[in-house]
Amino acid sequence: MLLSMWLGLCLAQTLKITDSQTGIPLKNVIITHTGTSLKTISNEKGEADISPFKDLNEINFRLISHVPLTIGFKKLYENGFKLQLVSKSMSLNEMLFSASKWNQKKEEIPAQIAILTQKEIELNNPQTAADLLGSSGKVFIQKSQQGGGSPMIRGFATNRLLYSVDGVRMNTAIFRAGNIQNVISLDPFAIEKTEVLFGPGSVIYGSDAIGGVMSFQTLSPDFSTSGKPIIKGSALSRLSTANSEQTLHIDIALGFKKWAFLSSFSNNQFGDLKMGTNGPNEYLRNIFVQRVDTSDKIVANENPLIQKPTAYNQVNLMQKVKYKASEYLEFEYGFHYSLTSDIARYDRHIRLKNGTPRYGEWYYGPQKWIMNVLSINHNKKTLLYDQLSIKVAFQNFEESRIDRDINKPTRHIRIEKVDAYTINLDFNKKLAGNKQLFYGIEGVQNKVTSIGNDENIISGITVAGPARYPQADWASYAGYANIQWKLNSKLNIQAGARYNVYKLDATFDTTFYPFPYTQSNMNKSSLTGSLGLIYKAQEDFILYTNISTAFRSPNVDDAGKVFDSAPGIVIVPNPDLQAEQAINAEIGLNKSFNNMLKIEVAAYYTLLNKALVRRNFTLNGKDSLLYDGEMSRIQAVQNAASATVYGIQANFELKFKSGFGLSSDINYQKGEEELDNGTTSPSRHAAPLFGVSRVFYNHKGLRLELNSFYSASKKYDELPDEEKAKPEIYAIDENGKPWSPSYYTINFKANYLINKTFSLSAGIENILDKRYRPYSSGIVAAGRNLVLSGKVRF
């Protein structure tokens, strides 16, 4: 007996650490010994070599999301070198990245941040990254078509929100004020963690970060901490009934002592989306346009619940290569590729003119996104920094729009390409007196190429047409600093500032429109700052407040676009623009009760000055011009308004030891913007009150959830003027006016981890088969939807 124990102590010293409730391996568990400098960290499989800790009695195990544990080596041996840590389900100390681009405890950040992990992805099974954001219950998603998703956060959207992928800015110079769908280029299966920073983030992220920052951190390979290579991966297949989805995903990672590799591939096929049976009849798709021989025919839809055309496909690839040059220096190269098929813009297909469909065709061409990024991380104390991160990235974006009026031969093809170059140097330095300094510099260069072609579909002849944008170069150069000062155990102050120079050089083609200029140059700057205060009244009770400014510099879409926003209106370029300026004040609290109940509340007010809005405009003294064969009123984007948004975000989570729990998120926002005549209108991107409530049960490998997503209505008088001009996407009230009805859905989700290799997920979404259209959306949401998926881990 003694001999076998002695042999076990000598040979079996690889410890396996898992979560006590889910059984999932825990990585990055810090293992130390009281009184010595011994230290190691668990790997991706939750394994750690603890042979250096042999015979020691006080071995400490710490993971920020779990209860700390101290245990002796002998006890670990008696447990078969298996250890379970208990989750701190109500912890206020999650590690967050988005606030400073460095890992910080949540209690050190004077702002509200939502976190979405792979656990949420496995349970909720979002089809796109937009659906992933919407599943949080904290972000409202607008969709003009199935292949889309435009987040709304605190009354702002589109180019007043910042997208970041692995710390690299995704926003380009053609991010528009209208709804965008760039977020669907991200693969939910390749995302390790998503953080949504609510409120301004311009000090760290620069232009556009007015309403919030969405930070996506993709999967990254791990080095082997033992002498053996790490090989792991997963494969998943998913089916959904509402749109006949067929999805396949596979990822595989290989880790050595100094090298690590990861590959990820996903293929999605989505059919036409079916709406629910219970709801407004105005949403039904009774007819659609079909090309028959040489003419467009209006065809009766055999099933008016099927939204034709909405089907599309998508492919995503990701490759990571990581090299550990030394204990302090790491390199990582990442390659991202996303490509969609053509995506029909559904809201245009239901637009009528004189009582019949206006368009014979209207679709986005394939949306392509490529990103190459090289990251260099140096973690060693020097005079200038303790940690250094360098990111050099090149992104290529390509998108197009193709439209043709019904029974007209001319197909308008507009193609946009953007080459985006980015370099970021971010530093982290611990200073004397409990101070932490985060600072850095950033350079961004966008080259915009815009092409216009007009094709005669009868003769097959293609001629040059007006481009959507001028040929342009947009650039941004900035430096920032953010200091965190821990005055004592209860009080923490943060202050930051950023100075940003932005430039725009554009060349206009006067072949098709009589612009009074051929060149436009912009060279301006913006200064922004923030000040936050955190008061830790108790270990589980935090109060915070902050005041911050943000800005959005004019981009090529603002200064140079020509397009029709609505029938009879044409938007023309205006090169004389300045940056929008926002100031935001916020107060919030986070409170946890006995690791059972957690409450978070935040209230905010944002004032936007010099808002870039569309207003009536003249060109060469004329207020109208002939655009695509129709005399249209001229408008242009101008610094012509102010806007205000205020609101409250609140959530609670209650967990019982039995595994049952309740949670709820609710978001109220109200916004107004100034109109040309001096009156005000509700802000277009201030969503109605919305949220989600959940009842759940977690036990070992089983997770069950019954939830309800809901949204309040927007009556006709509450609709922005711009939305009132789109009656085709709204229900009709008793007075014949458009409005957005309230709705709620009941949904059931289940995920079962059969063993460490196999897991199954199932869900029934919209159980009551409601027919509803989220506010401002062009497409009707899915009806009752059965989702089934199986996952294999290896």
mmCIF file of C-alpha atoms in Angstrom, residues 115-116 120 123-124 131-139 651-654 660-665 691-697 703-710 747 749:
data_model
loop_
_atom_site.group_PDB
_atom_site.id
_atom_site.type_symbol
_atom_site.label_atom_id
_atom_site.label_comp_id
_atom_site.label_asym_id
_atom_site.label_seq_id
_atom_site.Cartn_x
_atom_site.Cartn_y
_atom_site.Cartn_z
ATOM 1 C CA ILE A 115 -20.108 39.560 -21.532
ATOM 2 C CA LEU A 116 -21.012 36.716 -23.882
ATOM 3 C CA GLU A 120 -23.947 31.221 -24.229
ATOM 4 C CA LEU A 123 -26.933 27.143 -25.468
ATOM 5 C CA ASN A 124 -28.481 29.844 -27.680
ATOM 6 C CA ASP A 131 -28.024 37.090 -33.393
ATOM 7 C CA LEU A 132 -25.308 36.469 -30.804
ATOM 8 C CA LEU A 133 -25.438 40.130 -29.732
ATOM 9 C CA GLY A 134 -29.236 40.075 -29.692
ATOM 10 C CA SER A 135 -29.292 36.975 -27.474
ATOM 11 C CA SER A 136 -27.799 39.063 -24.656
ATOM 12 C CA GLY A 137 -31.070 40.964 -24.225
ATOM 13 C CA LYS A 138 -28.954 44.115 -23.976
ATOM 14 C CA VAL A 139 -28.499 44.930 -27.682
ATOM 15 C CA ASN A 651 -30.623 43.423 -14.891
ATOM 16 C CA PHE A 652 -30.785 40.923 -12.090
ATOM 17 C CA GLU A 653 -29.765 37.301 -11.707
ATOM 18 C CA LEU A 654 -30.921 34.959 -8.945
ATOM 19 C CA PHE A 660 -32.426 26.695 -10.650
ATOM 20 C CA GLY A 661 -32.260 30.402 -11.358
ATOM 21 C CA LEU A 662 -33.985 33.512 -12.715
ATOM 22 C CA SER A 663 -32.645 36.490 -14.601
ATOM 23 C CA SER A 664 -33.970 39.500 -16.447
ATOM 24 C CA ASP A 665 -32.573 42.340 -18.551
ATOM 25 C CA GLY A 691 -35.451 42.979 -22.835
ATOM 26 C CA VAL A 692 -35.420 39.305 -21.915
ATOM 27 C CA SER A 693 -36.428 37.241 -18.882
ATOM 28 C CA ARG A 694 -35.139 33.726 -18.225
ATOM 29 C CA VAL A 695 -35.814 30.732 -15.997
ATOM 30 C CA PHE A 696 -32.974 28.232 -16.083
ATOM 31 C CA TYR A 697 -31.613 25.053 -14.562
ATOM 32 C CA ARG A 703 -28.483 23.251 -19.051
ATOM 33 C CA LEU A 704 -32.145 24.128 -19.557
ATOM 34 C CA GLU A 705 -33.652 27.564 -20.168
ATOM 35 C CA LEU A 706 -37.129 28.949 -20.767
ATOM 36 C CA ASN A 707 -36.994 32.587 -21.830
ATOM 37 C CA SER A 708 -39.089 35.394 -23.212
ATOM 38 C CA PHE A 709 -37.790 38.192 -25.433
ATOM 39 C CA TYR A 710 -40.047 41.232 -25.615
ATOM 40 C CA ASN A 747 -38.461 30.099 -26.266
ATOM 41 C CA LYS A 749 -33.284 25.973 -24.975
#
